[in-house]
Amino acid sequence: MDAPTGTGKDDPRHDWRAEEIAGLFELPFNDLLYKAHRVFRLHWDVNRIQVSSLISIKTGGCAEDCHYCSQSAHFDTGIKAQKTIPADQVIAAAREAKADGAGRFCMGAAWRELKDRDLDSVVEMIAGVRALGLETCMTLGMLTAGQAETLKEAGLDYYNHNIDTSEEFFPKIVTTRAFDERLRTLQHVRDAGINICSGGIVGMGESRADRAGMLTVLANMSPHPQSVPINMLVPIEGTPLEGAPPLDVFEMVRTVAAARLVMPKSHVRLSAGRNQMSEEAQALCFFAGANSVFSGEKLLTAANRQPSADAALFERLGLKAEEG
């Protein structure tokens, strides 16, 4: 099968059918990686990698019931609700992240939606991180159009709001909001002129068709999300998905490759779950088109790879970090 790839040097496609993307997942593994790497080389320096760092600015107590999340107030995971940390602590963490090689600094809050009362502190954080010469990214839950405009005026570079999975599988993972609400926030972000960071999670019990469905939604956005994080589930004790069986790592590589094929000009990021992947599996993902990672001790509350371990791996693979 020679599945369509939408990989010419012209503008990327935005008319993908789920069946087409599902066909990519069914290709022989070597054929899929060959196609993905060929496209990767058309649009990127394959030996450059974008490094981001992530901090939790407000941990725990979230009103959402995302079945994978340690910070949901619906589940007993041992994570207690905390107050938003002061801006000066966030900026100090950003300074440390830059010293460790990060070019983008991401700030996440366990909120269902951003409240107007929190805007001033968020704006202060954006300004302080930008002053260090870092790109800024925030994930604060749902936004109104006006809030997105305020974040744009503050200088926010990226806003993260993952769709998580396919529209069909979404109600099995989240019941406290609708899939369309996620899309509405992304539209507000797009309308405000902020770069979009949006991806999903694999390994939650979804099918290949669901993975293809998730990528179909993202690939048919115009423009494509500038950053597409692909997370592998980290089962958290106390959540409904604590007993989820481990995902076959080749499915993770296939998802990365398919994302690269249908969104050729987007950063595709290895995100949560990388700490559980072997270095060989990560190298396969980099070959398949992943050109961004989260580095640092934690991803919000989950353990992550140490910057020193990443630096050693990148040196062995001949990868150079992009400058912010």
PDB file of C-alpha atoms in Angstrom:
ATOM      1  CA  MET A   1       0.000   0.000   0.000  1.00  0.00           C
ATOM      2  CA  ASP A   2       1.302   3.427  -0.910  1.00  0.00           C
ATOM      3  CA  ALA A   3      -0.760   5.601   1.444  1.00  0.00           C
ATOM      4  CA  PRO A   4      -1.058   9.298   0.557  1.00  0.00           C
ATOM      5  CA  THR A   5       1.220  11.401   2.663  1.00  0.00           C
ATOM      6  CA  GLY A   6       0.537  15.032   1.809  1.00  0.00           C
ATOM      7  CA  THR A   7       4.254  15.623   1.847  1.00  0.00           C
ATOM      8  CA  GLY A   8       5.036  17.864  -1.093  1.00  0.00           C
ATOM      9  CA  LYS A   9       6.932  21.096  -0.675  1.00  0.00           C
ATOM     10  CA  ASP A  10       3.718  23.058  -1.067  1.00  0.00           C
ATOM     11  CA  ASP A  11       1.491  23.984   1.845  1.00  0.00           C
ATOM     12  CA  PRO A  12       0.484  20.985   4.002  1.00  0.00           C
ATOM     13  CA  ARG A  13      -2.900  19.371   3.539  1.00  0.00           C
ATOM     14  CA  HIS A  14      -5.872  20.120   5.769  1.00  0.00           C
ATOM     15  CA  ASP A  15      -8.319  17.664   4.207  1.00  0.00           C
ATOM     16  CA  TRP A  16      -7.211  14.355   5.682  1.00  0.00           C
ATOM     17  CA  ARG A  17      -9.675  11.514   6.082  1.00  0.00           C
ATOM     18  CA  ALA A  18      -9.362   9.274   9.118  1.00  0.00           C
ATOM     19  CA  GLU A  19      -9.174   6.253   6.810  1.00  0.00           C
ATOM     20  CA  GLU A  20      -6.089   7.684   5.126  1.00  0.00           C
ATOM     21  CA  ILE A  21      -4.276   8.210   8.413  1.00  0.00           C
ATOM     22  CA  ALA A  22      -5.378   4.795   9.664  1.00  0.00           C
ATOM     23  CA  GLY A  23      -3.751   3.412   6.523  1.00  0.00           C
ATOM     24  CA  LEU A  24      -0.434   4.917   7.581  1.00  0.00           C
ATOM     25  CA  PHE A  25      -0.577   2.969  10.864  1.00  0.00           C
ATOM     26  CA  GLU A  26      -1.079  -0.254   8.898  1.00  0.00           C
ATOM     27  CA  LEU A  27       2.034   0.157   6.751  1.00  0.00           C
ATOM     28  CA  PRO A  28       4.964  -2.183   7.379  1.00  0.00           C
ATOM     29  CA  PHE A  29       7.072  -0.572  10.080  1.00  0.00           C
ATOM     30  CA  ASN A  30      10.122   0.020   7.850  1.00  0.00           C
ATOM     31  CA  ASP A  31       7.993   1.567   5.102  1.00  0.00           C
ATOM     32  CA  LEU A  32       6.284   3.920   7.556  1.00  0.00           C
ATOM     33  CA  LEU A  33       9.594   5.054   9.047  1.00  0.00           C
ATOM     34  CA  TYR A  34      11.102   5.555   5.591  1.00  0.00           C
ATOM     35  CA  LYS A  35       8.185   7.748   4.498  1.00  0.00           C
ATOM     36  CA  ALA A  36       8.194   9.727   7.719  1.00  0.00           C
ATOM     37  CA  HIS A  37      11.940  10.317   7.728  1.00  0.00           C
ATOM     38  CA  ARG A  38      11.907  11.400   4.101  1.00  0.00           C
ATOM     39  CA  VAL A  39       9.281  14.031   4.907  1.00  0.00           C
ATOM     40  CA  PHE A  40      11.163  15.020   8.042  1.00  0.00           C
ATOM     41  CA  ARG A  41      14.240  15.827   5.941  1.00  0.00           C
ATOM     42  CA  LEU A  42      12.209  17.924   3.511  1.00  0.00           C
ATOM     43  CA  HIS A  43      11.196  20.393   6.202  1.00  0.00           C
ATOM     44  CA  TRP A  44      13.655  20.213   9.098  1.00  0.00           C
ATOM     45  CA  ASP A  45      17.274  19.834  10.098  1.00  0.00           C
ATOM     46  CA  VAL A  46      16.904  16.297  11.404  1.00  0.00           C
ATOM     47  CA  ASN A  47      19.857  16.729  13.764  1.00  0.00           C
ATOM     48  CA  ARG A  48      18.317  19.681  15.632  1.00  0.00           C
ATOM     49  CA  ILE A  49      15.981  19.216  18.568  1.00  0.00           C
ATOM     50  CA  GLN A  50      13.835  21.752  20.392  1.00  0.00           C
ATOM     51  CA  VAL A  51      14.106  21.435  24.180  1.00  0.00           C
ATOM     52  CA  SER A  52      11.329  22.629  26.484  1.00  0.00           C
ATOM     53  CA  SER A  53      11.030  22.694  30.263  1.00  0.00           C
ATOM     54  CA  LEU A  54       7.737  22.467  32.158  1.00  0.00           C
ATOM     55  CA  ILE A  55       6.776  23.703  35.620  1.00  0.00           C
ATOM     56  CA  SER A  56       3.546  23.338  37.564  1.00  0.00           C
ATOM     57  CA  ILE A  57       2.524  26.822  38.693  1.00  0.00           C
ATOM     58  CA  LYS A  58      -0.581  25.500  40.465  1.00  0.00           C
ATOM     59  CA  THR A  59      -0.723  21.850  41.480  1.00  0.00           C
ATOM     60  CA  GLY A  60      -3.695  19.643  42.355  1.00  0.00           C
ATOM     61  CA  GLY A  61      -7.386  20.172  43.014  1.00  0.00           C
ATOM     62  CA  CYS A  62      -8.510  20.308  39.388  1.00  0.00           C
ATOM     63  CA  ALA A  63     -12.267  20.044  38.879  1.00  0.00           C
ATOM     64  CA  GLU A  64     -11.844  17.946  35.724  1.00  0.00           C
ATOM     65  CA  ASP A  65     -12.033  14.135  35.883  1.00  0.00           C
ATOM     66  CA  CYS A  66      -9.433  13.318  33.193  1.00  0.00           C
ATOM     67  CA  HIS A  67      -8.924   9.621  33.932  1.00  0.00           C
ATOM     68  CA  TYR A  68      -5.149   9.770  33.442  1.00  0.00           C
ATOM     69  CA  CYS A  69      -4.449  12.759  35.673  1.00  0.00           C
ATOM     70  CA  SER A  70      -2.869  12.759  39.121  1.00  0.00           C
ATOM     71  CA  GLN A  71      -4.119  16.287  39.787  1.00  0.00           C
ATOM     72  CA  SER A  72      -7.855  15.646  39.473  1.00  0.00           C
ATOM     73  CA  ALA A  73      -9.866  16.345  42.633  1.00  0.00           C
ATOM     74  CA  HIS A  74     -12.009  13.329  41.708  1.00  0.00           C
ATOM     75  CA  PHE A  75      -9.269  10.786  42.464  1.00  0.00           C
ATOM     76  CA  ASP A  76      -7.145   9.934  45.498  1.00  0.00           C
ATOM     77  CA  THR A  77      -3.612  10.052  44.119  1.00  0.00           C
ATOM     78  CA  GLY A  78      -1.837  11.651  47.056  1.00  0.00           C
ATOM     79  CA  ILE A  79      -1.562  15.008  45.280  1.00  0.00           C
ATOM     80  CA  LYS A  80      -2.964  17.802  47.435  1.00  0.00           C
ATOM     81  CA  ALA A  81      -4.281  21.084  46.102  1.00  0.00           C
ATOM     82  CA  GLN A  82      -1.755  23.884  46.382  1.00  0.00           C
ATOM     83  CA  LYS A  83      -1.848  27.611  45.786  1.00  0.00           C
ATOM     84  CA  THR A  84      -0.400  29.246  42.690  1.00  0.00           C
ATOM     85  CA  ILE A  85       3.305  29.809  43.221  1.00  0.00           C
ATOM     86  CA  PRO A  86       4.649  33.391  43.094  1.00  0.00           C
ATOM     87  CA  ALA A  87       5.926  34.788  39.808  1.00  0.00           C
ATOM     88  CA  ASP A  88       9.459  35.265  41.146  1.00  0.00           C
ATOM     89  CA  GLN A  89       9.733  31.525  41.847  1.00  0.00           C
ATOM     90  CA  VAL A  90       8.518  30.738  38.326  1.00  0.00           C
ATOM     91  CA  ILE A  91      11.070  33.100  36.809  1.00  0.00           C
ATOM     92  CA  ALA A  92      13.855  31.593  38.940  1.00  0.00           C
ATOM     93  CA  ALA A  93      12.892  28.127  37.664  1.00  0.00           C
ATOM     94  CA  ALA A  94      12.938  29.447  34.103  1.00  0.00           C
ATOM     95  CA  ARG A  95      16.427  30.830  34.599  1.00  0.00           C
ATOM     96  CA  GLU A  96      17.596  27.403  35.807  1.00  0.00           C
ATOM     97  CA  ALA A  97      15.886  25.681  32.867  1.00  0.00           C
ATOM     98  CA  LYS A  98      17.660  27.976  30.412  1.00  0.00           C
ATOM     99  CA  ALA A  99      20.990  27.121  32.033  1.00  0.00           C
ATOM    100  CA  ASP A 100      20.151  23.434  31.459  1.00  0.00           C
ATOM    101  CA  GLY A 101      19.616  24.062  27.744  1.00  0.00           C
ATOM    102  CA  ALA A 102      15.881  24.747  27.441  1.00  0.00           C
ATOM    103  CA  GLY A 103      14.753  27.135  24.709  1.00  0.00           C
ATOM    104  CA  ARG A 104      11.084  27.185  25.708  1.00  0.00           C
ATOM    105  CA  PHE A 105       9.596  27.384  29.187  1.00  0.00           C
ATOM    106  CA  CYS A 106       6.124  25.969  29.740  1.00  0.00           C
ATOM    107  CA  MET A 107       3.908  26.792  32.708  1.00  0.00           C
ATOM    108  CA  GLY A 108       0.945  24.595  33.633  1.00  0.00           C
ATOM    109  CA  ALA A 109      -1.872  25.109  36.128  1.00  0.00           C
ATOM    110  CA  ALA A 110      -4.355  22.492  37.348  1.00  0.00           C
ATOM    111  CA  TRP A 111      -7.385  24.604  36.470  1.00  0.00           C
ATOM    112  CA  ARG A 112     -10.512  23.662  34.557  1.00  0.00           C
ATOM    113  CA  GLU A 113     -10.430  27.168  33.117  1.00  0.00           C
ATOM    114  CA  LEU A 114      -8.471  30.363  33.589  1.00  0.00           C
ATOM    115  CA  LYS A 115     -10.158  32.837  35.950  1.00  0.00           C
ATOM    116  CA  ASP A 116      -9.855  36.568  35.294  1.00  0.00           C
ATOM    117  CA  ARG A 117      -8.594  37.040  38.853  1.00  0.00           C
ATOM    118  CA  ASP A 118      -5.460  35.042  37.940  1.00  0.00           C
ATOM    119  CA  LEU A 119      -4.640  36.979  34.783  1.00  0.00           C
ATOM    120  CA  ASP A 120      -2.356  39.564  36.401  1.00  0.00           C
ATOM    121  CA  SER A 121      -0.033  36.957  37.915  1.00  0.00           C
ATOM    122  CA  VAL A 122      -0.006  34.957  34.684  1.00  0.00           C
ATOM    123  CA  VAL A 123       0.900  38.077  32.686  1.00  0.00           C
ATOM    124  CA  GLU A 124       3.727  38.804  35.143  1.00  0.00           C
ATOM    125  CA  MET A 125       5.105  35.301  34.640  1.00  0.00           C
ATOM    126  CA  ILE A 126       5.002  35.628  30.860  1.00  0.00           C
ATOM    127  CA  ALA A 127       6.867  38.940  30.963  1.00  0.00           C
ATOM    128  CA  GLY A 128       9.513  37.631  33.350  1.00  0.00           C
ATOM    129  CA  VAL A 129      10.214  34.476  31.351  1.00  0.00           C
ATOM    130  CA  ARG A 130      10.346  36.354  28.050  1.00  0.00           C
ATOM    131  CA  ALA A 131      12.854  38.775  29.565  1.00  0.00           C
ATOM    132  CA  LEU A 132      15.225  35.817  29.978  1.00  0.00           C
ATOM    133  CA  GLY A 133      15.157  35.211  26.228  1.00  0.00           C
ATOM    134  CA  LEU A 134      13.017  32.069  26.439  1.00  0.00           C
ATOM    135  CA  GLU A 135       9.944  31.226  24.415  1.00  0.00           C
ATOM    136  CA  THR A 136       6.861  31.053  26.624  1.00  0.00           C
ATOM    137  CA  CYS A 137       4.098  28.459  26.729  1.00  0.00           C
ATOM    138  CA  MET A 138       1.162  28.104  29.111  1.00  0.00           C
ATOM    139  CA  THR A 139      -1.503  25.498  29.755  1.00  0.00           C
ATOM    140  CA  LEU A 140      -4.251  26.875  31.979  1.00  0.00           C
ATOM    141  CA  GLY A 141      -7.366  25.012  30.894  1.00  0.00           C
ATOM    142  CA  MET A 142     -10.187  26.560  28.922  1.00  0.00           C
ATOM    143  CA  LEU A 143      -9.956  30.198  27.797  1.00  0.00           C
ATOM    144  CA  THR A 144     -12.434  32.811  26.677  1.00  0.00           C
ATOM    145  CA  ALA A 145     -11.701  34.835  23.565  1.00  0.00           C
ATOM    146  CA  GLY A 146     -10.909  37.877  25.712  1.00  0.00           C
ATOM    147  CA  GLN A 147      -8.472  35.957  27.892  1.00  0.00           C
ATOM    148  CA  ALA A 148      -6.660  34.673  24.816  1.00  0.00           C
ATOM    149  CA  GLU A 149      -6.323  38.250  23.572  1.00  0.00           C
ATOM    150  CA  THR A 150      -4.867  39.312  26.940  1.00  0.00           C
ATOM    151  CA  LEU A 151      -2.305  36.500  26.832  1.00  0.00           C
ATOM    152  CA  LYS A 152      -1.336  37.510  23.300  1.00  0.00           C
ATOM    153  CA  GLU A 153      -0.874  41.130  24.375  1.00  0.00           C
ATOM    154  CA  ALA A 154       1.325  39.907  27.245  1.00  0.00           C
ATOM    155  CA  GLY A 155       3.592  38.235  24.699  1.00  0.00           C
ATOM    156  CA  LEU A 156       2.672  34.572  25.127  1.00  0.00           C
ATOM    157  CA  ASP A 157       4.255  32.518  22.342  1.00  0.00           C
ATOM    158  CA  TYR A 158       2.423  29.180  22.688  1.00  0.00           C
ATOM    159  CA  TYR A 159      -0.713  27.897  24.386  1.00  0.00           C
ATOM    160  CA  ASN A 160      -1.048  24.186  25.132  1.00  0.00           C
ATOM    161  CA  HIS A 161      -4.475  22.571  25.139  1.00  0.00           C
ATOM    162  CA  ASN A 162      -4.401  18.884  24.224  1.00  0.00           C
ATOM    163  CA  ILE A 163      -7.356  17.145  22.606  1.00  0.00           C
ATOM    164  CA  ASP A 164      -6.113  13.913  24.280  1.00  0.00           C
ATOM    165  CA  THR A 165      -7.632  11.362  21.881  1.00  0.00           C
ATOM    166  CA  SER A 166     -10.275  10.898  19.204  1.00  0.00           C
ATOM    167  CA  GLU A 167     -13.664  12.552  19.571  1.00  0.00           C
ATOM    168  CA  GLU A 168     -15.267   9.095  19.806  1.00  0.00           C
ATOM    169  CA  PHE A 169     -13.003   7.835  22.625  1.00  0.00           C
ATOM    170  CA  PHE A 170     -12.886  11.153  24.515  1.00  0.00           C
ATOM    171  CA  PRO A 171     -16.046  10.546  26.647  1.00  0.00           C
ATOM    172  CA  LYS A 172     -14.410   7.406  28.067  1.00  0.00           C
ATOM    173  CA  ILE A 173     -11.523   9.539  29.352  1.00  0.00           C
ATOM    174  CA  VAL A 174     -13.139  12.848  30.339  1.00  0.00           C
ATOM    175  CA  THR A 175     -16.766  13.434  31.384  1.00  0.00           C
ATOM    176  CA  THR A 176     -16.545  16.929  32.896  1.00  0.00           C
ATOM    177  CA  ARG A 177     -16.226  18.716  29.578  1.00  0.00           C
ATOM    178  CA  ALA A 178     -17.044  18.045  25.951  1.00  0.00           C
ATOM    179  CA  PHE A 179     -14.604  17.508  23.114  1.00  0.00           C
ATOM    180  CA  ASP A 180     -16.024  20.581  21.371  1.00  0.00           C
ATOM    181  CA  GLU A 181     -15.045  22.725  24.365  1.00  0.00           C
ATOM    182  CA  ARG A 182     -11.419  21.817  23.770  1.00  0.00           C
ATOM    183  CA  LEU A 183     -11.755  22.799  20.130  1.00  0.00           C
ATOM    184  CA  ARG A 184     -13.418  26.089  21.095  1.00  0.00           C
ATOM    185  CA  THR A 185     -10.480  27.086  23.310  1.00  0.00           C
ATOM    186  CA  LEU A 186      -8.054  26.222  20.514  1.00  0.00           C
ATOM    187  CA  GLN A 187     -10.046  28.430  18.160  1.00  0.00           C
ATOM    188  CA  HIS A 188      -9.833  31.330  20.624  1.00  0.00           C
ATOM    189  CA  VAL A 189      -6.060  30.824  20.802  1.00  0.00           C
ATOM    190  CA  ARG A 190      -5.766  30.688  17.014  1.00  0.00           C
ATOM    191  CA  ASP A 191      -7.919  33.788  16.577  1.00  0.00           C
ATOM    192  CA  ALA A 192      -5.725  35.686  19.027  1.00  0.00           C
ATOM    193  CA  GLY A 193      -2.608  34.855  16.992  1.00  0.00           C
ATOM    194  CA  ILE A 194      -0.935  32.638  19.594  1.00  0.00           C
ATOM    195  CA  ASN A 195       0.883  29.510  18.417  1.00  0.00           C
ATOM    196  CA  ILE A 196      -0.992  26.328  19.275  1.00  0.00           C
ATOM    197  CA  CYS A 197       0.508  23.380  21.119  1.00  0.00           C
ATOM    198  CA  SER A 198      -1.936  20.470  20.975  1.00  0.00           C
ATOM    199  CA  GLY A 199      -1.571  16.724  20.878  1.00  0.00           C
ATOM    200  CA  GLY A 200      -2.714  13.715  22.826  1.00  0.00           C
ATOM    201  CA  ILE A 201      -2.008  10.599  24.839  1.00  0.00           C
ATOM    202  CA  VAL A 202      -1.573   7.046  23.602  1.00  0.00           C
ATOM    203  CA  GLY A 203      -1.875   3.929  25.720  1.00  0.00           C
ATOM    204  CA  MET A 204      -5.204   4.728  27.425  1.00  0.00           C
ATOM    205  CA  GLY A 205      -6.968   1.716  25.930  1.00  0.00           C
ATOM    206  CA  GLU A 206      -7.761   3.428  22.654  1.00  0.00           C
ATOM    207  CA  SER A 207      -7.552   1.668  19.294  1.00  0.00           C
ATOM    208  CA  ARG A 208      -5.378   2.492  16.311  1.00  0.00           C
ATOM    209  CA  ALA A 209      -8.492   4.009  14.788  1.00  0.00           C
ATOM    210  CA  ASP A 210      -8.692   6.379  17.758  1.00  0.00           C
ATOM    211  CA  ARG A 211      -5.044   7.373  17.332  1.00  0.00           C
ATOM    212  CA  ALA A 212      -5.728   8.037  13.674  1.00  0.00           C
ATOM    213  CA  GLY A 213      -8.853   9.975  14.631  1.00  0.00           C
ATOM    214  CA  MET A 214      -6.910  12.174  17.023  1.00  0.00           C
ATOM    215  CA  LEU A 215      -4.324  12.968  14.347  1.00  0.00           C
ATOM    216  CA  THR A 216      -7.085  13.640  11.813  1.00  0.00           C
ATOM    217  CA  VAL A 217      -8.549  16.389  14.002  1.00  0.00           C
ATOM    218  CA  LEU A 218      -5.125  17.987  14.496  1.00  0.00           C
ATOM    219  CA  ALA A 219      -4.042  17.630  10.856  1.00  0.00           C
ATOM    220  CA  ASN A 220      -7.214  19.281   9.581  1.00  0.00           C
ATOM    221  CA  MET A 221      -6.703  22.399  11.682  1.00  0.00           C
ATOM    222  CA  SER A 222      -5.567  25.373   9.635  1.00  0.00           C
ATOM    223  CA  PRO A 223      -2.846  26.147  10.312  1.00  0.00           C
ATOM    224  CA  HIS A 224      -1.625  22.950  11.889  1.00  0.00           C
ATOM    225  CA  PRO A 225      -0.663  23.180  15.571  1.00  0.00           C
ATOM    226  CA  GLN A 226       2.859  24.545  15.616  1.00  0.00           C
ATOM    227  CA  SER A 227       3.729  22.037  18.339  1.00  0.00           C
ATOM    228  CA  VAL A 228       2.244  18.520  18.660  1.00  0.00           C
ATOM    229  CA  PRO A 229       3.081  16.683  21.902  1.00  0.00           C
ATOM    230  CA  ILE A 230       2.682  12.910  21.762  1.00  0.00           C
ATOM    231  CA  ASN A 231       2.382  11.548  25.297  1.00  0.00           C
ATOM    232  CA  MET A 232       2.581   7.905  26.310  1.00  0.00           C
ATOM    233  CA  LEU A 233       0.374   7.157  29.300  1.00  0.00           C
ATOM    234  CA  VAL A 234       2.104   7.040  32.665  1.00  0.00           C
ATOM    235  CA  PRO A 235      -0.372   5.063  34.810  1.00  0.00           C
ATOM    236  CA  ILE A 236      -0.946   6.885  38.094  1.00  0.00           C
ATOM    237  CA  GLU A 237      -2.057   4.998  41.194  1.00  0.00           C
ATOM    238  CA  GLY A 238      -5.500   6.158  42.248  1.00  0.00           C
ATOM    239  CA  THR A 239      -6.681   7.116  38.745  1.00  0.00           C
ATOM    240  CA  PRO A 240      -9.086   4.992  36.670  1.00  0.00           C
ATOM    241  CA  LEU A 241      -6.204   4.175  34.306  1.00  0.00           C
ATOM    242  CA  GLU A 242      -3.770   2.974  36.973  1.00  0.00           C
ATOM    243  CA  GLY A 243      -4.038  -0.599  35.674  1.00  0.00           C
ATOM    244  CA  ALA A 244      -3.738   0.200  31.978  1.00  0.00           C
ATOM    245  CA  PRO A 245      -1.458  -2.322  30.241  1.00  0.00           C
ATOM    246  CA  PRO A 246       1.825  -0.957  28.875  1.00  0.00           C
ATOM    247  CA  LEU A 247       1.657   0.303  25.309  1.00  0.00           C
ATOM    248  CA  ASP A 248       3.730  -1.511  22.710  1.00  0.00           C
ATOM    249  CA  VAL A 249       6.529   0.990  22.115  1.00  0.00           C
ATOM    250  CA  PHE A 250       6.298   0.434  18.367  1.00  0.00           C
ATOM    251  CA  GLU A 251       2.790   1.912  18.521  1.00  0.00           C
ATOM    252  CA  MET A 252       4.325   5.034  20.021  1.00  0.00           C
ATOM    253  CA  VAL A 253       6.847   5.189  17.171  1.00  0.00           C
ATOM    254  CA  ARG A 254       4.074   4.649  14.620  1.00  0.00           C
ATOM    255  CA  THR A 255       2.074   7.508  16.140  1.00  0.00           C
ATOM    256  CA  VAL A 256       5.074   9.825  15.946  1.00  0.00           C
ATOM    257  CA  ALA A 257       5.718   8.825  12.330  1.00  0.00           C
ATOM    258  CA  ALA A 258       2.091   9.350  11.327  1.00  0.00           C
ATOM    259  CA  ALA A 259       2.056  12.749  13.049  1.00  0.00           C
ATOM    260  CA  ARG A 260       5.165  13.755  11.103  1.00  0.00           C
ATOM    261  CA  LEU A 261       3.641  12.659   7.804  1.00  0.00           C
ATOM    262  CA  VAL A 262       0.381  14.576   8.200  1.00  0.00           C
ATOM    263  CA  MET A 263       1.821  17.650   9.961  1.00  0.00           C
ATOM    264  CA  PRO A 264       5.195  17.991   8.231  1.00  0.00           C
ATOM    265  CA  LYS A 265       6.002  21.515   9.418  1.00  0.00           C
ATOM    266  CA  SER A 266       5.010  21.090  13.073  1.00  0.00           C
ATOM    267  CA  HIS A 267       7.316  20.326  15.954  1.00  0.00           C
ATOM    268  CA  VAL A 268       6.422  16.805  17.085  1.00  0.00           C
ATOM    269  CA  ARG A 269       7.327  16.404  20.742  1.00  0.00           C
ATOM    270  CA  LEU A 270       8.086  13.325  22.817  1.00  0.00           C
ATOM    271  CA  SER A 271       6.375  14.252  26.063  1.00  0.00           C
ATOM    272  CA  ALA A 272       5.085  12.209  29.013  1.00  0.00           C
ATOM    273  CA  GLY A 273       6.225   8.605  29.170  1.00  0.00           C
ATOM    274  CA  ARG A 274       9.686   9.231  27.764  1.00  0.00           C
ATOM    275  CA  ASN A 275      11.174   8.298  31.123  1.00  0.00           C
ATOM    276  CA  GLN A 276       9.804   4.778  30.592  1.00  0.00           C
ATOM    277  CA  MET A 277      11.214   4.478  27.061  1.00  0.00           C
ATOM    278  CA  SER A 278      14.598   2.993  26.277  1.00  0.00           C
ATOM    279  CA  GLU A 279      17.141   5.211  24.568  1.00  0.00           C
ATOM    280  CA  GLU A 280      16.859   2.986  21.501  1.00  0.00           C
ATOM    281  CA  ALA A 281      13.091   3.593  21.366  1.00  0.00           C
ATOM    282  CA  GLN A 282      13.635   7.318  21.702  1.00  0.00           C
ATOM    283  CA  ALA A 283      16.164   7.222  18.876  1.00  0.00           C
ATOM    284  CA  LEU A 284      13.574   5.507  16.676  1.00  0.00           C
ATOM    285  CA  CYS A 285      11.101   8.276  17.505  1.00  0.00           C
ATOM    286  CA  PHE A 286      13.692  10.912  16.594  1.00  0.00           C
ATOM    287  CA  PHE A 287      14.281   9.150  13.270  1.00  0.00           C
ATOM    288  CA  ALA A 288      10.515   8.945  12.693  1.00  0.00           C
ATOM    289  CA  GLY A 289      10.169  12.704  13.038  1.00  0.00           C
ATOM    290  CA  ALA A 290      10.118  13.732  16.698  1.00  0.00           C
ATOM    291  CA  ASN A 291      12.151  16.912  16.993  1.00  0.00           C
ATOM    292  CA  SER A 292      11.163  18.247  20.391  1.00  0.00           C
ATOM    293  CA  VAL A 293      11.327  16.962  23.975  1.00  0.00           C
ATOM    294  CA  PHE A 294      10.503  18.006  27.488  1.00  0.00           C
ATOM    295  CA  SER A 295      13.619  17.951  29.632  1.00  0.00           C
ATOM    296  CA  GLY A 296      13.828  18.318  33.399  1.00  0.00           C
ATOM    297  CA  GLU A 297      13.225  16.290  36.530  1.00  0.00           C
ATOM    298  CA  LYS A 298       9.427  16.470  36.366  1.00  0.00           C
ATOM    299  CA  LEU A 299       6.555  16.893  33.942  1.00  0.00           C
ATOM    300  CA  LEU A 300       4.134  18.602  36.328  1.00  0.00           C
ATOM    301  CA  THR A 301       3.960  15.705  38.832  1.00  0.00           C
ATOM    302  CA  ALA A 302       5.428  12.781  36.835  1.00  0.00           C
ATOM    303  CA  ALA A 303       9.107  11.891  36.803  1.00  0.00           C
ATOM    304  CA  ASN A 304      11.063  12.842  33.692  1.00  0.00           C
ATOM    305  CA  ARG A 305      14.589  12.413  32.354  1.00  0.00           C
ATOM    306  CA  GLN A 306      17.383  14.450  33.876  1.00  0.00           C
ATOM    307  CA  PRO A 307      18.845  17.156  31.600  1.00  0.00           C
ATOM    308  CA  SER A 308      22.269  15.554  31.984  1.00  0.00           C
ATOM    309  CA  ALA A 309      20.914  12.226  30.681  1.00  0.00           C
ATOM    310  CA  ASP A 310      19.368  13.979  27.707  1.00  0.00           C
ATOM    311  CA  ALA A 311      22.580  15.868  26.983  1.00  0.00           C
ATOM    312  CA  ALA A 312      24.511  12.594  26.954  1.00  0.00           C
ATOM    313  CA  LEU A 313      21.969  10.929  24.658  1.00  0.00           C
ATOM    314  CA  PHE A 314      21.891  13.875  22.269  1.00  0.00           C
ATOM    315  CA  GLU A 315      25.680  13.843  22.068  1.00  0.00           C
ATOM    316  CA  ARG A 316      25.692  10.124  21.230  1.00  0.00           C
ATOM    317  CA  LEU A 317      23.087  10.687  18.517  1.00  0.00           C
ATOM    318  CA  GLY A 318      24.671  13.865  17.163  1.00  0.00           C
ATOM    319  CA  LEU A 319      21.620  15.993  18.043  1.00  0.00           C
ATOM    320  CA  LYS A 320      22.003  19.697  18.792  1.00  0.00           C
ATOM    321  CA  ALA A 321      19.493  21.702  20.808  1.00  0.00           C
ATOM    322  CA  GLU A 322      17.735  24.541  19.010  1.00  0.00           C
ATOM    323  CA  GLU A 323      18.338  27.955  20.436  1.00  0.00           C
ATOM    324  CA  GLY A 324      15.282  29.688  21.917  1.00  0.00           C
TER     325      GLY A 324
END
